[in-house]
Coordinates of C-alpha atoms in Angstrom, one line a residue:
Chain G
M1 CA 30.6 6.9 -4.0
K2 CA 27.0 7.7 -3.4
Q3 CA 25.9 5.6 -6.3
Q4 CA 27.5 2.7 -4.7
I5 CA 25.6 3.1 -1.6
I6 CA 22.4 3.2 -3.5
D7 CA 23.3 0.1 -5.5
S8 CA 24.2 -1.9 -2.5
K9 CA 20.9 -1.0 -0.9
A10 CA 19.0 -1.9 -4.0
N11 CA 19.8 -5.6 -4.0
P12 CA 16.9 -8.0 -4.3
S13 CA 16.5 -8.6 -0.6
S14 CA 16.3 -5.0 0.4
T15 CA 14.0 -4.0 -2.4
G16 CA 11.5 -6.5 -0.9
E17 CA 11.9 -4.7 2.3
A18 CA 11.3 -1.4 0.7
D19 CA 8.1 -2.6 -1.1
D20 CA 6.9 -3.3 2.4
C21 CA 7.1 0.2 3.6
L22 CA 5.2 1.2 0.5
F23 CA 2.4 -1.1 1.5
E24 CA 2.4 0.2 5.0
Y25 CA 2.2 3.8 3.8
L26 CA -0.5 3.0 1.3
H27 CA -2.4 1.1 4.1
A28 CA -2.1 4.2 6.3
E29 CA -3.5 6.4 3.6
L30 CA -6.4 3.9 3.1
V31 CA -7.2 4.1 6.7
N32 CA -7.0 7.8 6.6
Y33 CA -9.2 8.1 3.7
V34 CA -11.9 5.8 5.0
L35 CA -12.0 7.5 8.3
S36 CA -12.3 11.0 6.7
R37 CA -15.0 9.8 4.4
S38 CA -17.1 8.1 7.0
S39 CA -16.9 11.1 9.4
N40 CA -17.8 13.4 6.6
A41 CA -20.6 11.5 5.1
A42 CA -22.3 9.8 8.0
C43 CA -22.5 12.8 10.4
S44 CA -21.4 16.1 9.1
S45 CA -23.6 17.7 11.7
N46 CA -21.8 16.2 14.6
A47 CA -18.0 16.5 14.5
A48 CA -17.3 14.0 17.2
C49 CA -19.3 11.0 15.9
S50 CA -16.9 9.4 13.6
S51 CA -16.9 7.0 16.4
N52 CA -20.2 6.1 18.0
A53 CA -21.1 5.7 21.6
E54 CA -19.2 2.4 22.1
G55 CA -16.2 4.0 20.4
E56 CA -16.7 1.8 17.3
E57 CA -15.9 3.4 14.0
E58 CA -17.3 2.8 10.6
L59 CA -14.8 0.5 9.2
S60 CA -16.8 -1.7 6.8
R61 CA -15.3 -0.1 3.8
L62 CA -11.8 -1.0 4.9
E63 CA -13.0 -4.5 5.5
W64 CA -14.6 -4.7 2.1
M65 CA -11.5 -3.5 0.4
G66 CA -9.5 -6.1 2.3
F67 CA -12.0 -8.7 1.1
S68 CA -11.6 -7.8 -2.5
V69 CA -7.8 -7.9 -2.2
G70 CA -7.7 -11.1 -0.3
Y71 CA -10.1 -12.7 -2.9
R72 CA -7.8 -11.9 -5.7
I73 CA -4.5 -12.5 -4.2
I74 CA -5.3 -16.0 -2.9
E75 CA -6.2 -17.0 -6.5
R76 CA -2.8 -16.0 -7.7
L77 CA -0.9 -17.5 -4.8
T78 CA -2.5 -21.0 -4.9
R79 CA -2.5 -21.4 -8.6
E80 CA 0.5 -23.8 -8.5
W81 CA -0.4 -25.2 -5.2
S82 CA -1.6 -28.8 -4.6
R83 CA -5.1 -29.3 -3.5
F84 CA -6.0 -28.7 0.1
K85 CA -7.2 -31.7 2.1
D86 CA -9.7 -30.0 4.3
E87 CA -10.6 -26.8 6.1
L88 CA -7.8 -27.1 8.7
D89 CA -5.3 -27.6 5.9
M90 CA -6.4 -24.3 4.4
I91 CA -6.3 -22.5 7.6
K92 CA -2.8 -23.9 8.2
F93 CA -1.8 -22.6 4.8
I94 CA -3.0 -19.1 5.7
C95 CA -1.2 -19.2 9.1
T96 CA 2.1 -20.3 7.6
D97 CA 2.9 -19.5 4.0
F98 CA 0.3 -16.9 3.3
W99 CA 1.0 -15.0 6.5
S100 CA 4.8 -15.1 6.3
S101 CA 4.7 -13.9 2.7
L102 CA 2.5 -11.0 3.5
Y103 CA 3.4 -10.1 7.1
H104 CA 7.0 -11.6 7.4
K105 CA 6.2 -14.0 10.1
Q106 CA 3.9 -16.9 10.7
I107 CA 1.0 -16.8 12.9
D108 CA 2.3 -17.6 16.4
N109 CA -0.6 -19.6 17.7
L110 CA -3.6 -21.3 16.1
R111 CA -6.4 -22.6 18.2
T112 CA -9.6 -24.2 17.0
N113 CA -12.6 -26.0 18.7
H114 CA -12.8 -28.2 15.6
H115 CA -16.3 -26.9 15.0
G116 CA -15.5 -24.0 12.7
V117 CA -14.0 -21.6 15.1
Y118 CA -10.3 -20.7 14.7
V119 CA -8.3 -18.2 16.6
L120 CA -5.2 -16.9 14.9
Q121 CA -2.8 -15.1 17.2
D122 CA 0.1 -12.9 16.0
N123 CA 2.3 -11.6 18.8
A124 CA 3.8 -8.9 16.7
F125 CA 1.5 -8.0 13.9
R126 CA 3.3 -6.0 11.3
L127 CA 0.8 -3.3 10.9
L128 CA 0.7 -2.7 14.7
D129 CA 4.4 -3.3 15.2
K130 CA 5.4 0.4 14.9
V131 CA 2.6 1.7 16.9
G132 CA 4.1 2.2 20.3
T133 CA 6.4 -0.2 22.1
S134 CA 5.4 -3.5 23.4
N135 CA 2.7 -3.7 25.9
S136 CA 1.8 -0.1 25.4
K137 CA -1.8 0.7 25.7
Q138 CA -1.7 4.2 24.4
Y139 CA -3.1 3.5 21.0
L140 CA -5.2 0.6 21.8
K141 CA -8.4 2.4 20.9
E142 CA -7.1 3.2 17.5
S143 CA -5.9 -0.3 16.7
P144 CA -9.1 -1.6 15.2
R145 CA -8.5 0.8 12.3
L146 CA -5.3 -1.0 11.5
L147 CA -6.9 -4.5 11.7
A148 CA -10.0 -4.0 9.6
F149 CA -8.3 -4.4 6.3
T150 CA -6.6 -7.6 7.4
C151 CA -9.8 -9.0 8.7
G152 CA -11.3 -8.5 5.2
L153 CA -8.2 -9.9 3.7
L154 CA -8.6 -13.1 5.6
R155 CA -12.2 -13.3 4.9
G156 CA -11.7 -12.7 1.2
S157 CA -8.9 -15.3 1.0
L158 CA -11.0 -17.9 2.7
A159 CA -14.0 -17.1 0.6
N160 CA -12.1 -17.8 -2.6
L161 CA -10.9 -21.1 -1.0
G162 CA -14.6 -22.0 -0.4
I163 CA -14.9 -21.1 3.2
I164 CA -17.6 -18.6 4.1
S165 CA -16.7 -17.0 7.3
T166 CA -16.8 -13.9 9.6
V167 CA -13.5 -12.6 10.8
T168 CA -13.1 -10.3 13.8
A169 CA -10.0 -9.0 15.4
E170 CA -9.2 -8.4 19.0
T171 CA -6.2 -6.7 20.7
T172 CA -5.5 -6.5 24.4
T173 CA -1.9 -5.3 24.2
L174 CA 0.0 -3.9 21.2
P175 CA 1.5 -5.2 19.0
S176 CA -0.2 -8.6 19.5
C177 CA -3.6 -9.4 18.2
K178 CA -6.0 -12.2 17.7
F179 CA -8.1 -12.9 14.6
H180 CA -11.3 -14.9 15.2
V181 CA -12.5 -16.8 12.2
Q182 CA -15.9 -18.2 12.5
V183 CA -16.8 -20.5 9.7
Q184 CA -20.4 -20.5 8.5
K185 CA -21.8 -23.9 8.0
I186 CA -24.0 -24.2 5.0
Chain B
M1 CA 6.9 -28.8 5.5
S2 CA 5.3 -31.9 4.1
R3 CA 3.6 -30.0 1.3
T4 CA 5.0 -30.4 -2.1
G5 CA 3.7 -27.2 -3.6
T6 CA 6.0 -24.4 -4.7
K7 CA 7.2 -22.1 -2.0
L8 CA 5.6 -18.6 -2.0
D9 CA 8.0 -15.9 -3.0
A10 CA 7.7 -13.2 -0.3
K11 CA 8.8 -10.4 -2.5
K12 CA 6.4 -11.3 -5.4
V13 CA 3.6 -11.6 -3.0
N14 CA 4.3 -8.3 -1.4
S15 CA 4.4 -6.5 -4.7
E16 CA 1.1 -8.1 -5.6
L17 CA -0.4 -7.2 -2.3
F18 CA 0.7 -3.6 -3.0
T19 CA -0.7 -3.6 -6.5
L20 CA -4.0 -5.2 -5.6
T21 CA -4.4 -2.9 -2.6
Y22 CA -3.8 0.1 -4.9
G23 CA -6.4 -1.3 -7.3
S24 CA -9.0 -1.6 -4.5
I25 CA -8.4 2.0 -3.5
V26 CA -8.9 3.3 -7.0
A27 CA -12.1 1.1 -7.3
Q28 CA -13.4 2.4 -4.0
L29 CA -12.6 6.1 -5.0
L30 CA -14.5 5.5 -8.3
Q31 CA -17.4 4.4 -6.3
D32 CA -17.3 7.2 -3.8
Y33 CA -16.9 10.1 -6.2
E34 CA -19.1 10.7 -9.2
N35 CA -16.5 12.9 -10.9
V36 CA -13.4 11.2 -12.2
E37 CA -11.5 14.5 -11.8
D38 CA -12.1 14.2 -8.1
V39 CA -10.7 10.7 -8.0
N40 CA -7.6 12.0 -9.7
K41 CA -7.3 14.7 -7.1
Q42 CA -7.8 12.4 -4.2
L43 CA -5.2 9.9 -5.5
E44 CA -2.7 12.8 -5.9
R45 CA -3.4 13.9 -2.3
M46 CA -2.8 10.4 -1.0
G47 CA 0.4 10.3 -2.9
Y48 CA 1.5 13.6 -1.4
N49 CA 0.8 12.3 2.1
I50 CA 2.9 9.2 1.3
G51 CA 5.7 11.2 -0.4
I52 CA 6.2 13.5 2.6
R53 CA 6.8 10.4 4.7
L54 CA 8.6 8.3 2.1
I55 CA 11.3 10.9 1.6
E56 CA 12.6 10.2 5.1
D57 CA 12.9 6.5 4.2
F58 CA 14.7 7.3 1.1
L59 CA 17.2 9.7 2.8
A60 CA 17.8 7.2 5.5
R61 CA 18.4 4.3 3.1
T62 CA 20.6 6.1 0.6
G63 CA 22.4 8.5 2.9
S64 CA 22.3 11.0 0.0
G65 CA 22.8 14.7 0.7
R66 CA 21.3 17.7 -1.1
C67 CA 21.0 17.8 -4.8
Y68 CA 23.5 19.9 -6.7
D69 CA 21.1 20.6 -9.6
F70 CA 17.9 19.4 -11.2
K71 CA 19.8 16.7 -13.2
D72 CA 21.0 15.4 -9.9
T73 CA 17.4 15.4 -8.6
A74 CA 16.3 13.5 -11.6
E75 CA 18.8 10.8 -10.9
K76 CA 17.9 10.6 -7.3
I77 CA 14.2 10.2 -8.2
Q78 CA 15.2 7.5 -10.6
S79 CA 17.1 5.6 -7.9
G80 CA 14.1 6.2 -5.6
F81 CA 11.9 4.2 -8.1
K82 CA 14.6 1.5 -8.2
I83 CA 14.6 1.2 -4.5
F84 CA 10.9 1.3 -3.7
L85 CA 9.3 -0.2 -6.9
G86 CA 12.2 -2.1 -8.3
I87 CA 11.9 -0.4 -11.7
T88 CA 14.2 2.0 -13.4
P89 CA 12.4 4.7 -15.5
S90 CA 14.6 6.3 -18.1
I91 CA 15.2 10.1 -17.9
T92 CA 14.6 11.8 -21.2
N93 CA 13.3 14.9 -23.0
W94 CA 15.2 17.6 -21.0
S95 CA 13.9 21.0 -21.7
P96 CA 16.6 23.4 -23.0
A97 CA 16.5 25.3 -19.7
G98 CA 17.1 22.1 -17.7
D99 CA 14.1 22.6 -15.5
E100 CA 11.9 20.0 -17.0
F101 CA 12.4 16.3 -17.8
S102 CA 10.4 13.1 -18.4
L103 CA 10.5 9.8 -16.6
C104 CA 9.6 7.0 -19.0
F105 CA 8.3 3.7 -17.7
E106 CA 8.2 0.6 -19.8
T107 CA 6.7 -1.4 -17.0
N108 CA 4.7 -0.2 -14.1
P109 CA 4.0 -2.4 -11.1
L110 CA 1.0 -0.3 -10.2
T111 CA -0.8 -1.3 -13.4
E112 CA 0.2 -4.9 -13.5
F113 CA -3.3 -6.4 -13.5
V114 CA -5.2 -3.4 -14.8
E115 CA -7.4 -2.8 -17.8
L116 CA -9.0 0.6 -18.1
P117 CA -12.6 0.5 -19.4
D118 CA -13.3 3.1 -22.2
N119 CA -15.7 5.1 -20.0
Y120 CA -12.8 6.0 -17.6
S121 CA -10.6 7.7 -20.2
N122 CA -10.2 10.7 -17.9
L123 CA -9.0 8.6 -15.0
K124 CA -5.3 9.0 -14.2
Y125 CA -4.9 5.5 -12.7
C126 CA -1.4 6.1 -11.4
N127 CA -2.0 9.6 -10.2
I128 CA -0.6 8.6 -6.8
L129 CA 2.9 8.8 -8.3
P130 CA 2.9 12.5 -9.1
G131 CA 1.7 13.1 -5.6
V132 CA 4.5 11.1 -4.1
L133 CA 7.1 13.0 -6.1
R134 CA 5.6 16.3 -5.2
G135 CA 5.4 15.5 -1.5
A136 CA 8.8 14.1 -1.4
C137 CA 10.4 17.1 -3.2
E138 CA 8.6 19.5 -1.0
M139 CA 10.2 18.0 2.0
V140 CA 13.6 18.8 0.5
Q141 CA 12.6 22.4 -0.2
M142 CA 11.7 22.0 -3.9
E143 CA 8.5 22.8 -5.4
I144 CA 7.8 20.7 -8.5
A145 CA 4.9 20.1 -10.8
C146 CA 4.3 16.7 -12.1
W147 CA 1.8 15.1 -14.6
F148 CA 1.3 12.3 -17.0
V149 CA 1.9 12.9 -20.7
Q150 CA 1.5 9.4 -22.0
D151 CA -0.1 6.4 -20.3
Q152 CA 0.2 2.7 -21.3
L153 CA -3.3 2.1 -20.0
K154 CA -4.5 4.5 -22.7
N155 CA -2.7 2.6 -25.4
D156 CA 0.4 4.7 -25.5
N157 CA 3.7 2.8 -26.0
L158 CA 5.0 3.8 -22.7
T159 CA 4.1 5.8 -19.6
E160 CA 5.7 9.2 -19.5
L161 CA 5.7 11.3 -16.4
R162 CA 6.7 14.9 -16.8
V163 CA 8.4 16.6 -13.9
K164 CA 8.9 20.4 -13.8
F165 CA 10.9 22.4 -11.3
V166 CA 8.8 25.3 -10.0
K167 CA 10.9 27.0 -7.3
R168 CA 13.0 26.5 -4.3
L169 CA 11.2 26.7 -1.1
E170 CA 13.0 28.8 1.5
D171 CA 13.2 27.7 5.1
A172 CA 10.4 29.3 6.9
I173 CA 11.4 31.4 9.8
P174 CA 9.5 30.4 13.0
A175 CA 6.9 32.9 14.1
G176 CA 8.3 35.6 16.4
E177 CA 11.9 35.2 15.2
D178 CA 13.1 37.7 12.7

């Protein structure tokens, strides 16, 4: 009887779901590790300075890891894809297919000034989704930790598509967040 | 969608994301620590942290109760791999006393894109797995030891993970209650 329960849960669609929680746990460990590292290394003398005066934490490692993952994954994803027309086309790809494969939903809102600035808004970002209920502000201060990896992921993906950019994230209320992509003109 | 390209397969993408993310963690750890042994230890610790949370997912998903014996445990661990990683390791090499067995992996999603350079022969690339098992079992009152015997990344035919039952953990009595 129990075996049956296990089997029915292990059908393809739900294993996909399970893979997800693995990524989420792994991501949590990643954040954990990077934070403990930076607080140990940077300021072992001062216990409270894993975040500096503005409350900003040392997250560049996370961002860099995201970058390397994004750089690799986009290469595999777009292998059998037809050529992109232009920059906007690539950003659209990121917002729709890329995002929905990675984070189960498309970007909710894309804005651009047509001069290399794009704002991608996700109203229920997967990695923030389980942190407090909607419109909660309790964990707002910690949320950048959960976004740094994805910022890097975006930057890395775009870099391998030939767009050099800087990506920052912004949250005002959980679980929604905005990613600002600023393309650097060469 | 006007685009004619193939549609992305969400499940495949997700497992690749997982694999690549794990790879970047190992790479980062190798940069951060001089000693490969420390990297192994850190990976195990991360696994442990994941395991103690993952067990809840496992129990919630399968609705399984306590294990009757260690054989039962082995099967549940096997089904855990099926659920979370989509692979079914075979259970072999039982010790006569029935307190040790091996999990053999023919494929391992964690090592999908990995080649181990010769100078990292001490690195246990997948050392997160023993950690996960240890953490998960500890949450169901079982202390186990877990280590790799064979590793495909080191040119063995298959990856073999040895699991040994150490002892049952008793429920701790809260302080002040005898």
